[in-house]
Tab-separated table of C-alpha atoms in Angstrom:
chain	number	residue	atom	x	y	z
A	1	UNK	CA	-3.762	-46.604	21.701
A	2	UNK	CA	-7.458	-46.960	21.417
A	3	UNK	CA	-6.371	-50.489	20.590
A	4	UNK	CA	-6.550	-53.373	23.237
A	5	UNK	CA	-4.060	-55.706	22.459
A	6	UNK	CA	-3.585	-60.074	24.079
A	7	UNK	CA	-0.570	-61.983	25.535
A	8	UNK	CA	-0.458	-65.640	25.001
A	9	UNK	CA	1.247	-67.697	27.041
A	10	UNK	CA	2.734	-71.578	27.531
A	11	UNK	CA	6.253	-71.259	29.136
A	12	UNK	CA	7.276	-69.235	26.897
A	13	UNK	CA	4.316	-65.666	26.445
A	14	UNK	CA	2.789	-64.539	23.014
A	15	UNK	CA	1.286	-60.700	22.459
A	16	UNK	CA	-2.177	-60.397	20.000
A	17	UNK	CA	-2.924	-56.801	19.103
A	18	UNK	CA	-7.013	-56.685	19.850
A	19	UNK	CA	-7.236	-55.762	16.360
A	20	UNK	CA	-9.661	-56.424	13.686
A	21	UNK	CA	-8.723	-58.432	12.048
A	22	UNK	CA	-6.182	-59.518	13.812
A	23	UNK	CA	-7.591	-60.577	16.252
A	24	UNK	CA	-10.843	-60.361	17.426
A	25	UNK	CA	-13.118	-60.567	20.937
A	26	UNK	CA	-15.708	-63.587	20.237
A	27	UNK	CA	-17.667	-64.204	23.478
A	28	UNK	CA	-15.632	-65.199	25.618
A	29	UNK	CA	-12.560	-66.399	22.597
A	30	UNK	CA	-11.155	-65.085	20.638
A	31	UNK	CA	-10.405	-65.013	16.705
A	32	UNK	CA	-8.686	-63.575	13.523
A	33	UNK	CA	-5.695	-63.676	11.752
A	34	UNK	CA	-3.316	-63.399	13.692
A	35	UNK	CA	-5.025	-66.347	16.379
A	36	UNK	CA	-5.287	-68.695	13.574
A	37	UNK	CA	-1.670	-67.871	12.285
A	38	UNK	CA	-0.408	-69.255	16.111
A	39	UNK	CA	-2.804	-71.970	15.378
A	40	UNK	CA	-0.940	-73.095	12.711
A	41	UNK	CA	2.843	-72.443	14.055
A	42	UNK	CA	1.951	-74.450	17.187
A	43	UNK	CA	0.751	-77.165	15.844
A	44	UNK	CA	4.036	-77.424	13.507
A	45	UNK	CA	6.422	-77.179	16.408
A	46	UNK	CA	4.447	-78.640	18.983
A	47	UNK	CA	3.296	-76.438	21.642
A	48	UNK	CA	0.496	-74.880	23.513
A	49	UNK	CA	-0.103	-71.732	24.345
A	50	UNK	CA	-2.659	-69.547	26.733
A	51	UNK	CA	-3.879	-65.843	25.123
A	52	UNK	CA	-4.133	-61.958	27.966
A	53	UNK	CA	-3.947	-59.171	27.131
A	54	UNK	CA	-1.252	-56.665	26.623
A	55	UNK	CA	-1.377	-54.747	30.184
A	56	UNK	CA	-0.612	-51.009	28.628
A	57	UNK	CA	-2.684	-51.837	24.867
A	58	UNK	CA	0.084	-50.746	23.226
A	59	UNK	CA	2.807	-52.401	19.796
A	60	UNK	CA	6.117	-51.033	21.336
A	61	UNK	CA	8.051	-47.875	22.018
A	62	UNK	CA	11.766	-46.863	22.895
A	63	UNK	CA	11.255	-43.622	25.779
A	64	UNK	CA	13.774	-40.878	25.572
A	65	UNK	CA	15.888	-43.537	28.049
A	66	UNK	CA	15.988	-46.257	26.065
A	67	UNK	CA	13.534	-47.937	27.502
A	68	UNK	CA	10.524	-50.502	25.586
A	69	UNK	CA	6.913	-50.041	26.239
A	70	UNK	CA	4.138	-52.359	25.331
A	71	UNK	CA	4.741	-55.684	23.565
A	72	UNK	CA	8.339	-55.330	23.008
A	73	UNK	CA	8.451	-54.173	26.409
A	74	UNK	CA	6.796	-56.843	28.258
A	75	UNK	CA	9.264	-59.561	25.596
A	76	UNK	CA	12.236	-57.179	25.997
A	77	UNK	CA	12.098	-57.785	30.265
A	78	UNK	CA	11.115	-60.924	30.535
A	79	UNK	CA	7.584	-60.854	31.198
A	80	UNK	CA	6.159	-63.211	27.698
A	81	UNK	CA	8.256	-64.788	25.198
A	82	UNK	CA	7.035	-64.599	21.998
A	83	UNK	CA	4.489	-61.336	20.335
A	84	UNK	CA	1.974	-62.262	17.846
A	85	UNK	CA	1.374	-58.886	15.986
A	86	UNK	CA	1.348	-56.798	12.837
A	87	UNK	CA	4.368	-55.819	14.008
A	88	UNK	CA	6.645	-53.943	12.346
A	89	UNK	CA	10.126	-55.193	11.619
A	90	UNK	CA	12.489	-52.247	12.388
A	91	UNK	CA	16.226	-51.625	13.453
A	92	UNK	CA	15.107	-50.539	16.442
A	93	UNK	CA	13.032	-53.188	17.326
A	94	UNK	CA	15.442	-55.907	15.728
A	95	UNK	CA	17.856	-54.402	18.421
A	96	UNK	CA	15.678	-54.829	21.636
A	97	UNK	CA	14.202	-58.446	20.571
A	98	UNK	CA	14.550	-61.027	17.668
A	99	UNK	CA	12.217	-60.996	14.722
A	100	UNK	CA	11.491	-64.114	12.773
A	101	UNK	CA	11.108	-63.955	8.855
A	102	UNK	CA	8.005	-62.119	8.305
A	103	UNK	CA	4.421	-63.482	8.062
A	104	UNK	CA	2.472	-60.976	6.015
A	105	UNK	CA	4.316	-57.729	3.881
A	106	UNK	CA	3.244	-54.863	3.562
A	107	UNK	CA	4.402	-51.064	2.618
A	108	UNK	CA	3.007	-47.845	2.874
A	109	UNK	CA	-0.310	-46.431	0.118
A	110	UNK	CA	-2.891	-43.879	0.213
A	111	UNK	CA	-6.678	-43.933	0.568
A	112	UNK	CA	-9.601	-42.127	-0.897
A	113	UNK	CA	-13.088	-41.675	-1.972
A	114	UNK	CA	-13.900	-43.476	-5.256
A	115	UNK	CA	-14.974	-40.005	-6.162
A	116	UNK	CA	-12.491	-38.042	-5.853
A	117	UNK	CA	-11.702	-38.261	-9.665
A	118	UNK	CA	-10.513	-36.692	-12.734
A	119	UNK	CA	-12.772	-34.706	-15.355
A	120	UNK	CA	-14.121	-36.184	-17.445
A	121	UNK	CA	-11.321	-36.197	-21.102
A	122	UNK	CA	-12.515	-34.685	-24.438
A	123	UNK	CA	-12.579	-38.810	-26.119
A	124	UNK	CA	-13.950	-40.662	-22.715
A	125	UNK	CA	-16.061	-42.119	-25.124
A	126	UNK	CA	-13.500	-43.701	-27.201
A	127	UNK	CA	-12.061	-45.912	-23.677
A	128	UNK	CA	-15.438	-48.752	-23.603
A	129	UNK	CA	-12.803	-49.843	-26.677
A	130	UNK	CA	-9.596	-50.580	-27.317
A	131	UNK	CA	-7.459	-49.001	-30.183
A	132	UNK	CA	-7.531	-52.352	-31.943
A	133	UNK	CA	-11.072	-52.630	-31.425
A	134	UNK	CA	-11.407	-49.213	-32.893
A	135	UNK	CA	-9.771	-49.677	-36.605
A	136	UNK	CA	-10.810	-53.568	-36.919
A	137	UNK	CA	-14.532	-51.439	-36.911
A	138	UNK	CA	-13.201	-49.003	-38.924
A	139	UNK	CA	-12.350	-51.409	-41.179
A	140	UNK	CA	-15.592	-53.398	-41.212
A	141	UNK	CA	-17.054	-50.139	-41.681
A	142	UNK	CA	-15.109	-49.568	-44.527
A	143	UNK	CA	-14.976	-53.378	-45.726
A	144	UNK	CA	-19.231	-53.479	-45.200
A	145	UNK	CA	-19.016	-49.987	-47.641
A	146	UNK	CA	-17.258	-51.450	-50.067
A	147	UNK	CA	-18.929	-54.646	-50.659
A	148	UNK	CA	-22.462	-53.200	-50.864
A	149	UNK	CA	-21.004	-50.816	-53.523
A	150	UNK	CA	-19.103	-53.886	-55.421
A	151	UNK	CA	-22.236	-56.186	-55.487
A	152	UNK	CA	-24.490	-53.898	-55.640
A	153	UNK	CA	-22.521	-53.252	-59.217
A	154	UNK	CA	-22.344	-56.900	-60.314
A	155	UNK	CA	-25.356	-58.203	-59.129
A	156	UNK	CA	-28.742	-57.983	-61.991
A	157	UNK	CA	-31.342	-57.864	-59.769
A	158	UNK	CA	-30.454	-54.599	-58.743
A	159	UNK	CA	-28.602	-53.067	-61.762
A	160	UNK	CA	-30.713	-54.273	-64.640
A	161	UNK	CA	-29.713	-52.111	-67.343
A	162	UNK	CA	-26.250	-50.800	-66.577
A	163	UNK	CA	-26.213	-49.243	-70.585
A	164	UNK	CA	-29.325	-47.011	-69.470
A	165	UNK	CA	-29.397	-47.201	-65.800
A	166	UNK	CA	-28.292	-44.892	-63.111
A	167	UNK	CA	-26.850	-47.092	-60.413
A	168	UNK	CA	-28.459	-46.242	-57.057
A	169	UNK	CA	-25.690	-47.371	-54.566
A	170	UNK	CA	-22.575	-45.017	-55.828
A	171	UNK	CA	-19.800	-45.650	-53.374
A	172	UNK	CA	-20.766	-42.417	-51.532
A	173	UNK	CA	-24.140	-43.534	-51.142
A	174	UNK	CA	-22.934	-47.021	-50.120
A	175	UNK	CA	-20.320	-45.188	-47.720
A	176	UNK	CA	-23.527	-42.907	-45.924
A	177	UNK	CA	-25.610	-46.500	-45.905
A	178	UNK	CA	-22.908	-48.185	-43.899
A	179	UNK	CA	-22.689	-45.188	-41.427
A	180	UNK	CA	-26.911	-44.993	-41.338
A	181	UNK	CA	-26.813	-49.055	-40.100
A	182	UNK	CA	-24.553	-48.271	-38.039
A	183	UNK	CA	-26.309	-45.740	-35.763
A	184	UNK	CA	-29.221	-47.771	-36.385
A	185	UNK	CA	-31.013	-44.711	-37.844
A	186	UNK	CA	-31.065	-46.143	-41.688
A	187	UNK	CA	-30.494	-44.690	-45.084
A	188	UNK	CA	-32.995	-45.406	-48.488
A	189	UNK	CA	-32.754	-46.634	-51.169
A	190	UNK	CA	-32.144	-50.323	-49.742
A	191	UNK	CA	-31.516	-53.284	-51.786
A	192	UNK	CA	-33.374	-54.762	-53.514
A	193	UNK	CA	-31.090	-58.474	-54.724
A	194	UNK	CA	-30.772	-61.391	-52.235
A	195	UNK	CA	-26.835	-60.587	-52.402
A	196	UNK	CA	-27.474	-57.354	-51.228
A	197	UNK	CA	-29.478	-57.933	-48.296
A	198	UNK	CA	-27.682	-60.982	-47.081
A	199	UNK	CA	-24.470	-58.200	-46.654
A	200	UNK	CA	-26.738	-55.751	-44.685
A	201	UNK	CA	-28.361	-57.999	-42.451
A	202	UNK	CA	-24.770	-59.171	-41.796
A	203	UNK	CA	-24.141	-55.706	-40.953
A	204	UNK	CA	-27.201	-54.694	-39.610
A	205	UNK	CA	-26.582	-58.192	-36.811
A	206	UNK	CA	-22.749	-57.260	-36.623
A	207	UNK	CA	-23.834	-53.102	-35.159
A	208	UNK	CA	-26.996	-54.733	-32.998
A	209	UNK	CA	-24.524	-56.686	-30.934
A	210	UNK	CA	-21.734	-53.758	-31.487
A	211	UNK	CA	-23.527	-51.220	-30.103
A	212	UNK	CA	-24.916	-53.045	-27.291
A	213	UNK	CA	-21.035	-53.986	-26.178
A	214	UNK	CA	-20.346	-49.852	-25.986
A	215	UNK	CA	-23.345	-48.698	-24.143
A	216	UNK	CA	-22.353	-51.089	-21.871
A	217	UNK	CA	-19.042	-50.614	-21.560
A	218	UNK	CA	-19.190	-47.457	-20.941
A	219	UNK	CA	-22.637	-47.134	-17.780
A	220	UNK	CA	-20.359	-49.763	-16.605
A	221	UNK	CA	-16.871	-47.539	-17.624
A	222	UNK	CA	-19.095	-43.941	-16.108
A	223	UNK	CA	-20.102	-45.655	-12.806
A	224	UNK	CA	-16.803	-46.929	-11.883
A	225	UNK	CA	-14.648	-43.610	-11.099
A	226	UNK	CA	-11.883	-45.113	-9.218
A	227	UNK	CA	-10.861	-45.648	-12.776
A	228	UNK	CA	-9.886	-42.654	-12.720
A	229	UNK	CA	-7.892	-41.662	-9.707
A	230	UNK	CA	-6.714	-37.415	-9.192
A	231	UNK	CA	-4.254	-38.859	-7.117
A	232	UNK	CA	-2.147	-41.735	-8.229
A	233	UNK	CA	0.871	-41.912	-6.163
A	234	UNK	CA	2.567	-40.087	-3.999
A	235	UNK	CA	4.033	-36.888	-6.577
A	236	UNK	CA	1.096	-36.599	-7.426
A	237	UNK	CA	-0.342	-36.081	-4.024
A	238	UNK	CA	2.591	-33.560	-3.144
A	239	UNK	CA	2.275	-32.040	-6.451
A	240	UNK	CA	-1.297	-30.640	-5.979
A	241	UNK	CA	-3.078	-28.393	-2.555
A	242	UNK	CA	-7.055	-29.738	-3.339
A	243	UNK	CA	-6.787	-32.595	-1.619
A	244	UNK	CA	-5.909	-32.852	1.972
A	245	UNK	CA	-4.045	-35.838	3.200
A	246	UNK	CA	-2.397	-36.756	6.750
A	247	UNK	CA	-1.422	-40.147	8.640
A	248	UNK	CA	-1.374	-41.565	12.010
A	249	UNK	CA	0.373	-39.450	14.295
A	250	UNK	CA	3.602	-40.884	16.133
A	251	UNK	CA	3.653	-43.708	13.500
A	252	UNK	CA	6.349	-45.274	11.554
A	253	UNK	CA	4.474	-44.296	8.714
A	254	UNK	CA	5.018	-39.934	9.433
A	255	UNK	CA	9.214	-41.884	10.429
A	256	UNK	CA	9.222	-42.992	7.049
A	257	UNK	CA	8.283	-39.847	5.036
A	258	UNK	CA	10.238	-37.987	8.219
A	259	UNK	CA	13.682	-39.754	7.642
A	260	UNK	CA	13.558	-39.825	4.310
A	261	UNK	CA	15.687	-38.363	1.889
A	262	UNK	CA	13.053	-38.229	-1.721
A	263	UNK	CA	11.562	-34.933	-1.975
A	264	UNK	CA	8.950	-35.632	-3.237
A	265	UNK	CA	8.129	-37.693	0.459
A	266	UNK	CA	10.646	-34.728	2.417
A	267	UNK	CA	7.489	-32.296	0.525
A	268	UNK	CA	4.824	-34.660	1.398
A	269	UNK	CA	5.784	-34.960	4.812
A	270	UNK	CA	6.439	-30.932	5.775
A	271	UNK	CA	2.815	-30.527	4.458
A	272	UNK	CA	1.657	-32.764	7.169
A	273	UNK	CA	3.554	-31.000	9.734
A	274	UNK	CA	2.580	-27.479	8.540
A	275	UNK	CA	-0.955	-28.487	8.340
A	276	UNK	CA	-1.096	-30.547	11.248
A	277	UNK	CA	-3.232	-32.976	9.146
A	278	UNK	CA	-2.869	-36.088	11.704
A	279	UNK	CA	-4.931	-37.873	12.641
A	280	UNK	CA	-5.366	-40.016	15.826
A	281	UNK	CA	-6.280	-42.892	15.371
A	282	UNK	CA	-6.657	-45.396	11.850
A	283	UNK	CA	-10.655	-45.440	12.161
A	284	UNK	CA	-10.386	-41.294	12.382
A	285	UNK	CA	-7.940	-41.434	8.928
A	286	UNK	CA	-10.978	-43.906	7.630
A	287	UNK	CA	-13.639	-41.486	8.692
A	288	UNK	CA	-12.103	-38.619	7.033
A	289	UNK	CA	-11.122	-39.674	4.365
A	290	UNK	CA	-15.029	-41.436	3.822
A	291	UNK	CA	-16.118	-37.224	4.151
A	292	UNK	CA	-14.173	-37.177	1.238
A	293	UNK	CA	-11.602	-34.304	0.305
A	294	UNK	CA	-9.426	-36.224	2.243
A	295	UNK	CA	-6.426	-38.813	1.900
A	296	UNK	CA	-5.456	-40.829	4.499
A	297	UNK	CA	-1.812	-42.539	4.259
A	298	UNK	CA	-0.927	-45.737	6.217
A	299	UNK	CA	-0.441	-49.117	5.737
A	300	UNK	CA	-1.226	-50.788	2.955
A	301	UNK	CA	-2.724	-53.955	4.769
A	302	UNK	CA	-4.856	-51.889	6.542
A	303	UNK	CA	-6.105	-49.709	3.723
A	304	UNK	CA	-6.647	-53.104	1.711
A	305	UNK	CA	-9.358	-53.857	5.089
A	306	UNK	CA	-10.864	-50.369	4.938
A	307	UNK	CA	-11.373	-50.802	1.256
A	308	UNK	CA	-12.701	-54.166	1.653
A	309	UNK	CA	-15.282	-53.260	4.484
A	310	UNK	CA	-15.899	-49.124	2.768
A	311	UNK	CA	-17.413	-50.081	-0.468
A	312	UNK	CA	-16.632	-45.581	-1.012
A	313	UNK	CA	-13.115	-46.343	-0.685
A	314	UNK	CA	-10.759	-46.813	-2.976
A	315	UNK	CA	-6.408	-47.823	-2.229
A	316	UNK	CA	-3.823	-46.005	-4.875
A	317	UNK	CA	-1.933	-49.078	-6.668
A	318	UNK	CA	1.499	-47.098	-5.505
A	319	UNK	CA	3.012	-48.794	-2.456
A	320	UNK	CA	6.446	-47.369	-1.435
A	321	UNK	CA	8.680	-48.718	2.280
A	322	UNK	CA	7.824	-52.028	1.804
A	323	UNK	CA	8.177	-53.621	5.480
A	324	UNK	CA	7.472	-57.055	6.922
A	325	UNK	CA	5.204	-57.816	10.019
A	326	UNK	CA	6.516	-60.483	12.359
A	327	UNK	CA	6.675	-62.268	15.366
A	328	UNK	CA	8.798	-61.146	18.357
A	329	UNK	CA	10.927	-62.513	21.087
A	330	UNK	CA	13.437	-62.432	23.914
A	331	UNK	CA	17.031	-62.990	22.279
A	332	UNK	CA	18.369	-66.180	22.414
A	333	UNK	CA	14.438	-67.809	22.574
A	334	UNK	CA	14.999	-71.267	20.799
A	335	UNK	CA	11.266	-70.032	18.983
A	336	UNK	CA	12.947	-67.500	16.712
A	337	UNK	CA	14.498	-69.441	14.992
A	338	UNK	CA	12.077	-72.586	13.837
A	339	UNK	CA	8.961	-70.246	14.085
A	340	UNK	CA	10.778	-68.777	10.884
A	341	UNK	CA	10.717	-71.614	9.307
A	342	UNK	CA	7.184	-72.531	10.344
A	343	UNK	CA	6.348	-68.940	8.584
A	344	UNK	CA	8.773	-70.203	5.345
A	345	UNK	CA	6.407	-73.378	5.211
A	346	UNK	CA	3.628	-71.935	5.582
A	347	UNK	CA	3.908	-69.493	2.791
A	348	UNK	CA	5.490	-72.146	0.594
A	349	UNK	CA	1.859	-73.745	0.713
A	350	UNK	CA	-0.612	-71.167	0.150
A	351	UNK	CA	-1.450	-70.941	3.899
A	352	UNK	CA	-0.756	-67.267	4.397
A	353	UNK	CA	-2.085	-66.349	0.984
A	354	UNK	CA	-5.365	-68.186	2.815
A	355	UNK	CA	-5.710	-66.261	5.783
A	356	UNK	CA	-4.856	-63.121	4.252
A	357	UNK	CA	-8.147	-63.936	1.229
A	358	UNK	CA	-10.004	-65.464	4.934
A	359	UNK	CA	-9.818	-62.425	6.725
A	360	UNK	CA	-9.641	-59.529	4.399
A	361	UNK	CA	-12.974	-60.953	2.193
A	362	UNK	CA	-14.439	-57.370	0.665
A	363	UNK	CA	-18.419	-57.400	0.854
A	364	UNK	CA	-18.339	-55.426	-2.175
A	365	UNK	CA	-19.330	-56.992	-5.018
A	366	UNK	CA	-20.355	-54.422	-7.683
A	367	UNK	CA	-16.837	-52.720	-7.149
A	368	UNK	CA	-14.986	-56.109	-8.352
A	369	UNK	CA	-16.853	-55.872	-11.793
A	370	UNK	CA	-14.967	-53.269	-13.033
A	371	UNK	CA	-15.089	-53.005	-16.980
A	372	UNK	CA	-12.457	-52.889	-18.676
A	373	UNK	CA	-12.249	-51.482	-22.402
A	374	UNK	CA	-13.535	-54.976	-25.547
A	375	UNK	CA	-10.451	-56.226	-27.163
A	376	UNK	CA	-10.190	-57.077	-30.072
A	377	UNK	CA	-10.172	-60.666	-29.814
A	378	UNK	CA	-13.765	-60.711	-27.803
A	379	UNK	CA	-15.027	-60.018	-30.577
A	380	UNK	CA	-13.842	-62.201	-33.082
A	381	UNK	CA	-17.267	-64.436	-33.420
A	382	UNK	CA	-18.227	-60.655	-34.600
A	383	UNK	CA	-16.727	-59.931	-37.516
A	384	UNK	CA	-16.356	-63.709	-38.349
A	385	UNK	CA	-19.834	-63.618	-38.954
A	386	UNK	CA	-19.722	-59.652	-40.734
A	387	UNK	CA	-16.690	-62.210	-43.091
A	388	UNK	CA	-19.319	-64.897	-43.941
A	389	UNK	CA	-22.559	-62.417	-44.774
A	390	UNK	CA	-19.870	-60.255	-46.905
A	391	UNK	CA	-18.270	-62.972	-48.798
A	392	UNK	CA	-22.170	-64.940	-49.262
A	393	UNK	CA	-23.651	-61.552	-50.771
A	394	UNK	CA	-20.408	-61.255	-53.083
A	395	UNK	CA	-20.857	-65.008	-54.297
A	396	UNK	CA	-24.848	-64.983	-54.929
A	397	UNK	CA	-24.091	-61.627	-56.328
A	398	UNK	CA	-22.119	-63.722	-58.610
A	399	UNK	CA	-24.331	-65.831	-59.219
A	400	UNK	CA	-27.183	-63.934	-59.922
A	401	UNK	CA	-25.281	-62.251	-62.711
A	402	UNK	CA	-23.849	-65.793	-63.405
A	403	UNK	CA	-27.793	-66.595	-64.032
A	404	UNK	CA	-28.313	-63.697	-66.444
A	405	UNK	CA	-25.233	-64.175	-68.770
A	406	UNK	CA	-26.515	-67.656	-69.015
A	407	UNK	CA	-29.148	-66.644	-70.015
A	408	UNK	CA	-27.930	-63.762	-72.815
A	409	UNK	CA	-25.042	-66.307	-74.447
A	410	UNK	CA	-28.588	-68.356	-75.368
A	411	UNK	CA	-29.777	-65.720	-76.426
A	412	UNK	CA	-27.134	-63.848	-78.159
A	413	UNK	CA	-25.445	-67.325	-79.265
A	414	UNK	CA	-22.417	-66.564	-77.447
A	415	UNK	CA	-20.613	-68.363	-74.751
A	416	UNK	CA	-21.093	-67.877	-70.966
A	417	UNK	CA	-18.073	-67.124	-70.502
A	418	UNK	CA	-17.721	-64.275	-72.786
A	419	UNK	CA	-21.447	-62.669	-71.901
A	420	UNK	CA	-19.857	-62.776	-68.268
A	421	UNK	CA	-17.032	-61.179	-69.018
A	422	UNK	CA	-18.709	-58.394	-71.468
A	423	UNK	CA	-20.767	-57.779	-68.213
A	424	UNK	CA	-17.858	-57.466	-65.573
A	425	UNK	CA	-16.070	-55.257	-67.871
A	426	UNK	CA	-19.590	-53.514	-68.549
A	427	UNK	CA	-19.906	-52.897	-64.843
A	428	UNK	CA	-17.044	-52.715	-63.171
A	429	UNK	CA	-15.927	-49.596	-66.120
A	430	UNK	CA	-14.745	-46.335	-63.041
A	431	UNK	CA	-16.889	-44.091	-66.403
A	432	UNK	CA	-20.393	-43.157	-65.969
A	433	UNK	CA	-22.316	-46.555	-67.561
A	434	UNK	CA	-25.804	-43.983	-67.899
A	435	UNK	CA	-24.074	-41.507	-69.575
A	436	UNK	CA	-25.263	-42.714	-73.037
A	437	UNK	CA	-28.495	-42.233	-71.945
A	438	UNK	CA	-27.773	-38.672	-70.293
A	439	UNK	CA	-26.539	-37.782	-73.815
A	440	UNK	CA	-29.487	-38.812	-75.151
A	441	UNK	CA	-32.020	-36.553	-73.342
A	442	UNK	CA	-29.658	-33.940	-73.635
A	443	UNK	CA	-29.695	-34.219	-77.035
A	444	UNK	CA	-33.657	-34.935	-77.601
A	445	UNK	CA	-34.029	-31.615	-75.421
A	446	UNK	CA	-31.943	-29.849	-78.212
A	447	UNK	CA	-34.107	-31.102	-80.989
């Protein structure tokens, strides 16, 4: 192994691997997650310690004769009392030494480059908004077109002579006009009445903000190539032959796939054995993943660290074979029970989560701001402004028609309500109001 490991001594001794971010050399001092964890449990239990490198530089593996090497071996032989490291809690180790409650949970996942992504779908242009948002936009479009159509018929400033004049804003033209404004192209003629202009201004404001949100989110979703991974889990990995994949040779990850009865995991193991796609170290696995067209299978916490340090990498969401990292000690050690209690107390107080966030902090600021489809509730202000504009426009149209009806009532010596009712009936008829004028024109042509 290329890893260095350190030994911690008190009356008992503890091992910590020299592996970022668990233990890092800083001059003559050591720092890292395991060092912080050791400091916290030592405060709670009131013991002192000293540190030295483990002799053979390995975590601990059992040979054919049943002897252990590495950190586990030194604990078994009494050369050390405690070992703090990312030691996976396994049945074999539990038989050889005592293990505390896990101080960190991990599992097996997949590391890939971000640009290993699915081909663009036919409807990827719809992804900036959710389905509910698109439905809301469609309703707003139809509602605005209907409002323009109705207001253009009601307002006398827009349609002054319904008996003889053609209404410029038919239903089809209103739909076309609203669609033109939605694409910022425009489509004449434009409304002349104040009521129609209020509605159009509200719709223009709505479309400008809407398009700004759309293009901003579309750009972000295109730049976040990790949003749609071709390999989302182990089943996807086993069912494809485009991307090569492998894990650390002789690791517990390899043993998991080798001993599994799951057919998907067995296929993955058989593929790795057939292609000999193993890597000799974690650094080699990360390097090959960065080069592209290679998926590195490893422990999720180690992969998370690689993602935090290398912004072009991403870890698949699926995690299998959950396991824990524990502190190892000799059988019968009085510290095991107390250490387990201290670890649980640190976990319940949020200290372990704090240490995890401290040492796994990501430097990839841009990758943290992945775009997500715009929800309907996030645009509620725009819809409110548009609704107020439509309502104000309809109110102004009614007031314009009421003003004309009052003048007509004085001239015709009728009540205002009667004239207003007649005007509304004339303007809202489904039949073409300009038909009398057309008949007159046809009579003239015949004459």
